Amino acid sequence: EDKVVQSPLSLVVHEGDTVTLNCSYEVTNFRSLLWYKQEKKAPTFLFMLTSSGIEKKSGRLSSILDKKELFSILNITATQTGDSAIYLCVLSLTDSWGKLQFGAGTQVVVTP
Amino acid sequence: SAVISQKPSRDICQRGTSLTIQCQVDSQVTMMFWYRQQPGQSLTLIATANQGSEATYESGFVIDKFPISRPNLTFSTLTVSNMSPEDSSIYLCSVRYDGNTQYFGPGTRLTVL
């Protein structure tokens, strides 16, 4: 079975800290790796990564993919309480429509 | 990105009843998907809904329990039939829009008593 493993499962940080979320996977053939932020109900899209070694940035968030070592990281700098959420690492597989393989998520709690 | 709306946003239902969840997208999309997220779990795909054909269900999900309609390229419904407390979950529709990115609707939080 394809696996997407996220670590840590949860963490608590103070505002202003930097967090690094890890995602390792066992799938070698996939279309893209996606990161989502899930606060209350719906996951909201953060990044899509397809190429190894190219960093994607959006404000205080950044992410990179390493296809050789089969992992991705999501960094959040200068964390704010609004960053508190579950962060999902998801693989879009190479079947006909890109079926998604979800990691279990990392719950981030940012305290004031 | 696609703008997706779902109705209702939440509901509390009695066991044995059925609830139909609606999903509306602001543009035409070929593929729509329905997911379930049980408490403390990640998302699980229920079925893929393509316009003009029957929905394709994942292992463990059947049409009698989760009938799906897809009358056009912007709309779909999922019905949760003969509900039990185990059906209490968040139900999400999603669409694959630009390339490999999937966007999710706001979700429907269902509680079955």
XYZ file of C-alpha atoms in Angstrom:
225
model
C 0.000 0.000 0.000
C 1.277 3.472 -0.834
C 2.271 5.411 2.241
C 2.624 9.049 3.123
C 4.072 9.603 6.583
C 4.028 12.966 8.271
C 6.015 13.967 11.321
C 5.634 15.120 13.928
C 1.974 14.230 14.459
C 1.548 17.350 16.543
C 3.542 20.189 17.998
C 3.036 23.281 20.110
C 5.111 26.395 19.481
C 5.130 30.018 20.611
C 4.313 32.890 18.342
C 7.388 33.923 16.386
C 8.913 30.462 16.310
C 9.791 28.651 13.107
C 8.323 25.220 12.452
C 9.391 22.543 10.007
C 6.927 19.849 9.028
C 8.127 16.656 7.429
C 6.526 14.398 4.879
C 8.119 11.174 3.672
C 6.589 8.845 1.165
C 7.070 5.463 -0.432
C 5.445 6.200 -3.773
C 8.007 6.619 -6.527
C 5.637 7.425 -9.357
C 3.352 10.372 -8.732
C 2.198 13.521 -10.497
C 2.710 16.024 -7.711
C 2.951 16.512 -3.967
C 0.426 18.873 -2.436
C 0.320 20.659 0.912
C -2.983 21.736 2.437
C -3.927 23.625 5.587
C -7.028 22.388 7.379
C -8.486 24.586 10.097
C -12.113 23.749 10.791
C -13.487 21.726 7.934
C -12.143 22.224 4.450
C -8.481 21.810 3.474
C -7.191 24.893 1.750
C -4.516 24.565 -0.892
C -1.011 25.794 -0.073
C 1.504 24.381 -2.537
C 1.893 21.991 -5.414
C 5.378 20.546 -5.911
C 6.384 18.627 -8.987
C 10.113 19.189 -9.368
C 12.849 18.254 -6.971
C 14.912 20.982 -5.341
C 12.782 23.963 -6.325
C 11.478 25.875 -3.333
C 7.972 27.274 -3.434
C 7.274 30.306 -1.246
C 4.159 32.118 -0.190
C 4.666 34.736 2.465
C 5.971 33.063 5.602
C 5.417 29.578 4.195
C 7.803 27.659 1.985
C 8.099 24.102 0.798
C 10.515 21.922 -1.094
C 10.515 18.438 -2.548
C 13.377 15.933 -2.648
C 12.516 13.151 -5.083
C 15.791 11.352 -4.492
C 15.319 11.004 -0.747
C 11.509 10.795 -1.059
C 10.494 13.599 1.266
C 9.137 17.093 1.407
C 9.220 19.758 4.089
C 6.923 22.655 4.844
C 8.425 25.580 6.742
C 6.517 28.278 8.547
C 8.554 31.212 9.818
C 7.520 33.829 12.391
C 4.483 31.759 13.323
C 1.222 33.425 14.289
C -1.790 32.059 16.157
C -3.621 31.975 12.826
C -1.183 29.309 11.663
C -2.740 26.863 14.129
C -4.185 24.102 11.974
C -3.642 20.605 10.671
C -1.227 20.517 7.743
C -1.799 17.742 5.238
C 0.770 16.287 2.872
C -0.930 14.675 -0.123
C 0.341 12.829 -3.174
C -1.472 13.042 -6.489
C -0.942 9.584 -7.963
C -0.434 8.722 -11.602
C -3.668 6.877 -12.230
C -6.147 8.267 -14.733
C -7.341 11.134 -12.597
C -4.593 11.602 -10.041
C -6.082 9.844 -7.058
C -4.951 11.430 -3.809
C -2.969 9.656 -1.099
C -3.275 11.550 2.184
C -0.861 11.708 5.061
C -2.348 11.694 8.549
C -1.497 15.343 9.030
C 0.526 17.371 11.518
C -1.429 19.381 14.055
C 0.276 22.687 14.782
C -0.753 24.786 17.764
C 0.742 28.272 18.013
C 0.362 29.843 21.452
C 0.473 33.605 22.100
C -8.880 28.365 -8.358
C -12.438 27.064 -8.241
C -15.026 28.439 -5.847
C -16.977 25.597 -4.296
C -20.009 25.834 -2.048
C -21.763 23.141 -0.076
C -25.171 22.995 1.562
C -25.930 22.443 4.354
C -22.826 23.486 6.264
C -23.912 21.351 9.188
C -26.842 19.249 10.279
C -27.970 17.089 13.152
C -30.059 14.119 12.084
C -31.861 11.209 13.643
C -30.720 7.681 12.937
C -32.564 5.959 10.119
C -33.112 9.164 8.160
C -31.298 10.383 5.039
C -29.525 13.637 4.235
C -28.652 15.032 0.825
C -25.612 17.287 0.569
C -25.276 19.652 -2.363
C -22.054 20.798 -3.997
C -21.943 23.715 -6.424
C -18.874 24.857 -8.390
C -18.491 28.234 -10.086
C -17.115 26.733 -13.296
C -17.531 23.564 -15.314
C -15.396 20.671 -14.152
C -15.254 17.137 -15.442
C -14.418 15.349 -12.240
C -15.928 15.891 -8.823
C -15.129 13.857 -5.760
C -16.793 13.162 -2.442
C -14.733 12.582 0.697
C -15.520 11.694 4.272
C -13.466 12.717 7.272
C -14.351 10.923 10.465
C -13.340 12.488 13.776
C -9.593 12.459 14.237
C -9.000 10.853 10.854
C -7.702 12.047 7.520
C -9.848 12.260 4.421
C -11.213 9.117 2.784
C -12.479 9.104 -0.784
C -16.060 7.885 -1.082
C -16.568 8.140 -4.832
C -15.726 9.932 -8.039
C -18.639 11.615 -9.794
C -18.360 12.282 -13.517
C -21.116 13.993 -15.438
C -23.030 11.638 -17.690
C -21.913 8.427 -16.056
C -22.477 6.540 -12.854
C -20.294 7.374 -9.900
C -17.302 5.166 -9.185
C -17.192 4.042 -5.556
C -14.149 3.190 -3.495
C -13.815 -0.016 -1.578
C -16.076 0.000 1.450
C -18.628 2.425 -0.005
C -21.751 1.379 -1.907
C -24.313 3.185 -3.989
C -27.249 2.128 -1.829
C -25.720 3.863 1.173
C -24.208 6.868 -0.639
C -26.164 7.574 -3.828
C -24.631 10.355 -5.896
C -26.070 12.513 -8.633
C -24.131 14.559 -11.181
C -26.707 16.224 -13.418
C -24.324 18.772 -14.977
C -20.731 19.972 -14.937
C -21.170 22.376 -12.011
C -23.300 20.461 -9.530
C -23.406 17.204 -7.597
C -25.257 15.738 -4.637
C -24.308 13.059 -2.140
C -27.004 11.374 -0.064
C -26.168 9.636 3.189
C -28.940 7.053 3.545
C -30.364 5.263 6.552
C -27.951 7.071 8.823
C -26.385 5.701 11.976
C -24.140 7.461 14.517
C -21.126 5.961 12.701
C -21.938 8.226 9.760
C -21.169 11.299 11.851
C -18.379 12.935 9.883
C -17.404 15.894 7.791
C -18.350 15.348 4.158
C -16.383 17.262 1.553
C -16.733 17.626 -2.165
C -13.730 18.528 -4.261
C -12.859 19.221 -7.857
C -9.737 18.769 -9.897
C -9.317 22.050 -11.654
C -6.031 23.384 -12.974
C -3.693 20.513 -13.611
C -3.062 18.345 -10.606
C -4.511 20.585 -7.922
C -7.678 19.584 -6.134
C -9.782 22.156 -4.365
C -12.166 21.336 -1.566
C -15.551 22.673 -0.666
C -16.200 24.100 2.809
C -17.554 20.781 4.059
C -20.722 19.579 5.731
C -20.490 18.573 9.375
C -23.017 15.804 10.002
C -23.978 14.580 13.450
C -26.266 11.554 13.720
C -28.019 10.977 17.019
